[in-house]
Coordinates of C-alpha atoms and ligand atoms in Angstrom, one line a residue:
M832 CA 0.0 0.0 0.0
K833 CA 1.3 3.4 -1.0
T834 CA 0.3 6.8 0.3
I835 CA 0.2 10.0 -1.8
A836 CA -0.3 13.4 -0.3
I837 CA -1.7 16.1 -2.6
V838 CA -0.4 19.4 -1.3
S839 CA 0.0 23.0 -2.4
T840 CA 1.3 26.2 -1.0
A841 CA -1.4 28.2 -2.8
G842 CA -5.2 28.1 -2.1
G843 CA -7.5 27.1 -4.9
A844 CA -4.6 25.4 -6.8
G845 CA -6.7 22.3 -7.6
R846 CA -5.7 19.8 -4.8
T847 CA -9.2 18.6 -4.2
M848 CA -10.0 18.3 -7.9
L849 CA -6.8 16.3 -8.4
A850 CA -7.4 14.1 -5.3
A851 CA -11.0 13.2 -6.5
S852 CA -10.0 12.8 -10.2
L853 CA -7.0 10.6 -9.4
A854 CA -9.1 8.5 -7.0
V855 CA -11.7 7.8 -9.7
L856 CA -9.2 7.3 -12.6
L857 CA -7.0 4.9 -10.5
A858 CA -10.1 3.0 -9.4
R859 CA -11.1 2.6 -13.0
R860 CA -7.7 1.1 -13.7
G861 CA -8.5 -1.6 -11.1
R862 CA -6.6 -0.1 -8.2
E863 CA -7.9 -0.3 -4.6
V864 CA -8.2 3.4 -3.7
V865 CA -8.9 5.2 -0.4
A866 CA -9.5 8.9 -0.6
L867 CA -8.8 10.5 2.7
D868 CA -10.0 14.0 3.4
F869 CA -7.6 15.6 5.8
D870 CA -8.7 19.2 5.1
P871 CA -11.0 20.8 7.7
Q872 CA -13.0 22.3 4.7
N873 CA -14.5 18.7 4.6
I874 CA -15.4 19.1 1.0
L875 CA -13.8 16.1 -0.8
G876 CA -16.9 14.0 -0.3
S877 CA -19.1 16.2 -2.3
W878 CA -16.7 15.7 -5.3
L879 CA -17.0 12.0 -4.8
G880 CA -20.8 11.9 -4.7
L881 CA -21.9 12.7 -1.1
D882 CA -25.0 15.0 -1.0
T883 CA -24.1 16.6 2.3
L884 CA -20.9 17.3 4.2
A885 CA -20.1 14.3 6.4
S886 CA -20.6 15.2 10.1
D887 CA -18.2 12.5 11.4
G888 CA -14.8 11.5 10.1
I889 CA -11.2 11.1 10.9
A890 CA -10.9 14.4 12.7
Q891 CA -13.2 13.3 15.5
A892 CA -10.7 10.6 16.4
L893 CA -8.2 13.4 17.1
I894 CA -10.5 14.8 19.7
D895 CA -12.0 11.6 21.2
V896 CA -9.7 8.6 21.2
S897 CA -12.7 6.3 21.5
H898 CA -14.1 7.6 18.2
V899 CA -13.9 4.8 15.5
W900 CA -13.3 6.7 12.3
H901 CA -13.5 3.4 10.2
A902 CA -17.2 3.3 11.0
H903 CA -17.7 6.6 9.1
T904 CA -16.2 5.6 5.7
W905 CA -18.3 5.4 2.5
R906 CA -17.7 3.7 -0.8
N907 CA -18.8 5.6 -3.9
D908 CA -20.2 4.2 -7.1
E909 CA -16.7 4.1 -8.7
G910 CA -15.5 1.8 -5.8
V911 CA -13.4 4.5 -4.1
L912 CA -13.4 4.1 -0.3
F913 CA -13.9 7.7 1.1
V914 CA -12.7 8.7 4.6
P915 CA -14.3 12.1 5.5
H916 CA -12.6 14.7 7.6
G917 CA -15.8 15.5 9.6
Q918 CA -17.3 18.8 10.7
L919 CA -15.6 20.7 13.5
T920 CA -16.4 23.7 15.7
L921 CA -13.7 26.3 16.1
A922 CA -12.8 24.9 19.5
E923 CA -12.6 21.4 18.1
A924 CA -10.4 22.6 15.2
A925 CA -8.0 24.2 17.7
A926 CA -7.9 20.9 19.7
C927 CA -7.2 19.0 16.6
S928 CA -4.3 21.2 15.7
A929 CA -2.9 20.9 19.2
R930 CA -3.1 17.1 19.1
L931 CA -1.4 17.0 15.7
A932 CA 1.4 19.3 16.9
A933 CA 1.9 17.1 20.0
N934 CA 1.9 13.8 18.0
P935 CA 3.7 14.2 14.7
Q936 CA 3.1 10.5 13.7
W937 CA -0.6 10.6 14.3
L938 CA -1.8 10.5 10.7
A939 CA 0.9 7.9 9.7
G940 CA -0.4 5.7 12.5
A941 CA -4.0 6.1 11.4
I942 CA -3.2 5.2 7.8
S943 CA -1.3 2.1 8.9
E944 CA -4.7 0.8 10.2
I945 CA -6.0 0.8 6.6
G946 CA -5.5 -2.7 5.3
L947 CA -5.1 -2.3 1.6
A948 CA -3.2 -4.7 -0.7
D949 CA 0.4 -3.9 -1.7
T950 CA -1.0 -2.5 -5.0
G951 CA -3.5 -0.2 -3.3
V952 CA -3.2 3.5 -2.7
V953 CA -4.3 6.1 -0.2
L954 CA -4.7 9.6 -1.6
I955 CA -4.8 12.5 0.9
D956 CA -6.4 15.8 0.3
T957 CA -5.0 18.6 2.5
P958 CA -5.4 22.3 3.4
R959 CA -2.8 24.7 2.1
Y960 CA 0.8 24.0 3.1
P961 CA 2.1 24.9 5.7
S962 CA -0.6 23.6 8.1
P963 CA -0.5 20.9 10.7
Q964 CA -2.7 18.6 8.4
A965 CA -0.6 19.1 5.3
D966 CA 2.6 18.6 7.3
H967 CA 1.2 15.3 8.7
A968 CA 0.1 14.2 5.2
A969 CA 3.5 14.9 3.7
R970 CA 5.3 13.0 6.5
A971 CA 3.0 10.0 6.1
A972 CA 3.4 9.9 2.3
D973 CA 5.6 7.9 0.0
L974 CA 5.0 10.5 -2.6
V975 CA 4.0 14.2 -2.4
L976 CA 2.3 15.7 -5.4
C977 CA 2.7 19.4 -5.1
V978 CA 0.1 21.3 -7.2
C979 CA 1.3 24.6 -8.4
P980 CA -0.5 27.0 -10.8
P981 CA 2.0 28.9 -13.0
E982 CA 1.4 32.1 -11.2
P983 CA 4.2 34.2 -9.5
A984 CA 2.9 34.0 -6.0
A985 CA 2.1 30.3 -6.1
C986 CA 5.6 29.5 -7.5
A987 CA 7.4 31.8 -5.0
T988 CA 5.7 30.1 -2.1
F989 CA 6.3 26.6 -3.6
V990 CA 10.0 27.4 -3.9
A991 CA 10.1 28.8 -0.4
H992 CA 8.6 25.6 1.2
L993 CA 10.2 23.0 -1.1
P994 CA 13.1 22.3 1.3
A995 CA 10.7 21.6 4.2
L996 CA 8.6 19.4 1.9
R997 CA 11.6 17.4 0.8
E998 CA 12.6 16.9 4.4
S999 CA 9.2 15.4 5.1
C1000 CA 9.1 13.2 2.1
A1001 CA 12.0 12.0 -0.1
D1002 CA 9.8 11.9 -3.3
V1003 CA 8.3 15.3 -4.1
R1004 CA 6.9 15.8 -7.6
L1005 CA 5.3 18.9 -9.2
V1006 CA 1.9 19.0 -10.9
V1007 CA 1.5 22.3 -12.8
N1008 CA -2.3 23.0 -12.9
R1009 CA -4.4 25.6 -14.7
L1010 CA -1.8 26.0 -17.5
N1011 CA -2.9 28.5 -20.1
P1012 CA -0.4 28.6 -23.0
A1013 CA -2.1 31.8 -24.3
R1014 CA -0.7 33.7 -21.4
E1015 CA 2.9 34.7 -22.0
M1016 CA 3.5 35.5 -18.3
Q1017 CA 2.9 31.8 -17.5
R1018 CA 5.7 30.8 -19.9
D1019 CA 8.1 33.0 -18.0
V1020 CA 6.9 31.8 -14.6
L1021 CA 7.3 28.2 -15.8
A1022 CA 10.9 28.8 -16.9
M1023 CA 11.6 30.4 -13.5
L1024 CA 10.0 27.5 -11.7
R1025 CA 12.1 24.9 -13.6
V1026 CA 15.3 26.6 -12.4
A1027 CA 14.1 27.4 -8.9
A1028 CA 12.6 23.9 -8.3
G1029 CA 16.1 22.4 -9.0
G1030 CA 15.5 18.9 -10.2
T1031 CA 11.9 18.4 -8.8
P1032 CA 10.4 16.1 -11.4
V1033 CA 7.2 17.4 -13.1
A1034 CA 4.7 14.6 -12.9
Q1035 CA 2.2 16.3 -15.3
R1036 CA 1.0 19.7 -16.6
I1037 CA -2.8 20.1 -16.6
H1038 CA -4.3 22.7 -18.8
L1039 CA -6.9 25.2 -17.7
D1040 CA -10.4 24.2 -18.9
A1041 CA -13.4 26.4 -18.2
A1042 CA -15.6 23.3 -18.5
M1043 CA -14.0 21.6 -15.5
P1044 CA -15.9 23.5 -12.7
E1045 CA -19.1 23.1 -14.6
S1046 CA -18.7 19.3 -15.0
L1047 CA -18.0 19.0 -11.3
A1048 CA -21.0 21.2 -10.4
R1049 CA -23.2 18.8 -12.4
G1050 CA -21.7 15.9 -10.5
G1051 CA -19.8 14.6 -13.5
W1052 CA -16.2 14.5 -14.6
L1053 CA -14.5 16.4 -17.4
F1054 CA -12.8 13.2 -18.6
D1055 CA -16.3 11.7 -19.2
E1056 CA -18.1 14.7 -20.5
A1057 CA -15.2 16.0 -22.7
P1058 CA -12.9 13.0 -23.0
H1059 CA -10.9 14.5 -25.9
S1060 CA -10.2 17.9 -24.2
Q1061 CA -6.6 18.7 -23.4
A1062 CA -7.3 18.8 -19.7
S1063 CA -8.9 15.3 -19.8
H1064 CA -5.8 13.9 -21.6
D1065 CA -3.6 15.6 -18.9
L1066 CA -5.6 14.1 -16.1
H1067 CA -5.3 10.6 -17.7
G1068 CA -1.6 11.3 -18.1
L1069 CA -1.3 12.0 -14.4
A1070 CA -3.2 8.9 -13.5
Q1071 CA -0.9 6.9 -15.8
H1072 CA 2.2 8.5 -14.1
V1073 CA 0.9 7.5 -10.7
D1074 CA -0.2 4.0 -11.8
A1075 CA 3.3 3.4 -13.2
W1076 CA 4.9 4.6 -10.0
L1077 CA 2.7 2.2 -7.9
P1078 CA 3.6 -1.5 -7.5
A1079 CA 2.6 -3.4 -10.7
H1080 CA -0.8 -5.1 -10.7
T1081 CA -3.0 -6.8 -13.2
A1082 CA -4.6 -3.7 -14.6
R1083 CA -8.0 -3.3 -16.2
A1084 CA -7.8 -1.4 -19.5
P1085 CA -8.4 2.3 -18.7
S1086 CA -11.9 3.3 -19.7
Ligands
LIG2181 N1 -7.2 22.7 -14.7 C1 -8.3 23.4 -14.3 N2 -9.1 24.1 -15.1 C2 -10.2 24.8 -14.7 N3 -10.6 24.8 -13.5 C3 -9.9 24.2 -12.5 C4 -8.7 23.4 -12.9 N4 -8.3 22.8 -11.7 C5 -9.1 23.2 -10.7 N5 -10.1 24.0 -11.2 C6 -11.2 24.6 -10.5 O1 -10.6 25.5 -9.5 C7 -11.4 25.5 -8.3 C8 -10.5 25.2 -7.2 O2 -10.1 23.8 -7.3 P1 -9.9 22.9 -5.9 O3 -11.1 23.2 -5.0 O4 -9.6 21.6 -6.4 O5 -8.6 23.7 -5.4 P2 -8.0 23.4 -3.9 O6 -6.5 23.6 -4.1 O7 -8.5 22.2 -3.3 O8 -8.6 24.7 -3.1 P3 -8.7 25.0 -1.6 O9 -7.5 25.8 -1.2 O10 -10.0 25.8 -1.4 O11 -8.8 23.7 -0.9 C9 -12.5 24.5 -8.5 O12 -13.7 25.1 -9.0 C10 -12.0 23.6 -9.7 O13 -13.1 23.1 -10.5
LIG2182 MG1 -9.3 21.8 -1.5

């Protein structure tokens, strides 16, 4: 079983979209997939088909050691096993952060209780890095996918936090999201990023596609509704990259 943390140093970079899309595309390739929401926004479930925000999830186990978070998981119609974060009050959120700070191995311990096959994968959605949740996810992960839009502020914060991310996880790879080749500024920023990111492999570039939020709002997937769009090809490319990185299994042909 491998664990992948999806992090970014910028808000709205596309972490949740990528966590949900990768979960579905890897499940369609026959992988056993757990999608774990470790972001207090508690929104990943709605991308995976839940109608309401899950009230209970893994965060409650941080507050109450007797809370059995396994009892609050849910399997979506693609076969992805979803672990919600759970809704928290402000006081509970503060208690969670304190518990995470006091116990740096907490998330790694919780993930070790998930009994997937060697070829299975746990994908973790996180709040913006740095945060206690994103830090735990990076340290629990075998691979960190760092999502970065080709915008100056996002790239500058990515470069600033890259050494800490590399300290947490030996394998950090970049996913450039919201790429718009029509914008000359993005080409300059990408060139700067290549130099500043010093050898960080680029797992995939994903193009901006205005239809993506609309597909998601309808409860669908861009790669089903517009399978020949550039962004759909890019998302399949990322799933292929991750699938090739995971231990080999007898794959179903991708649909
Ligand atoms: N390549 C893309 N093209 C167009 N829209 C995109 C793309 N990637 C993500 N989006 C849209 O951008 C918005 C933000 O994406 P998402 O919620 O996944 O980001 P996030 O990093 O999880 O944000 P947050 O900081 O709020 O957790 C969503 O509406 C999503 O549909
Ligand atoms: Mg998010």
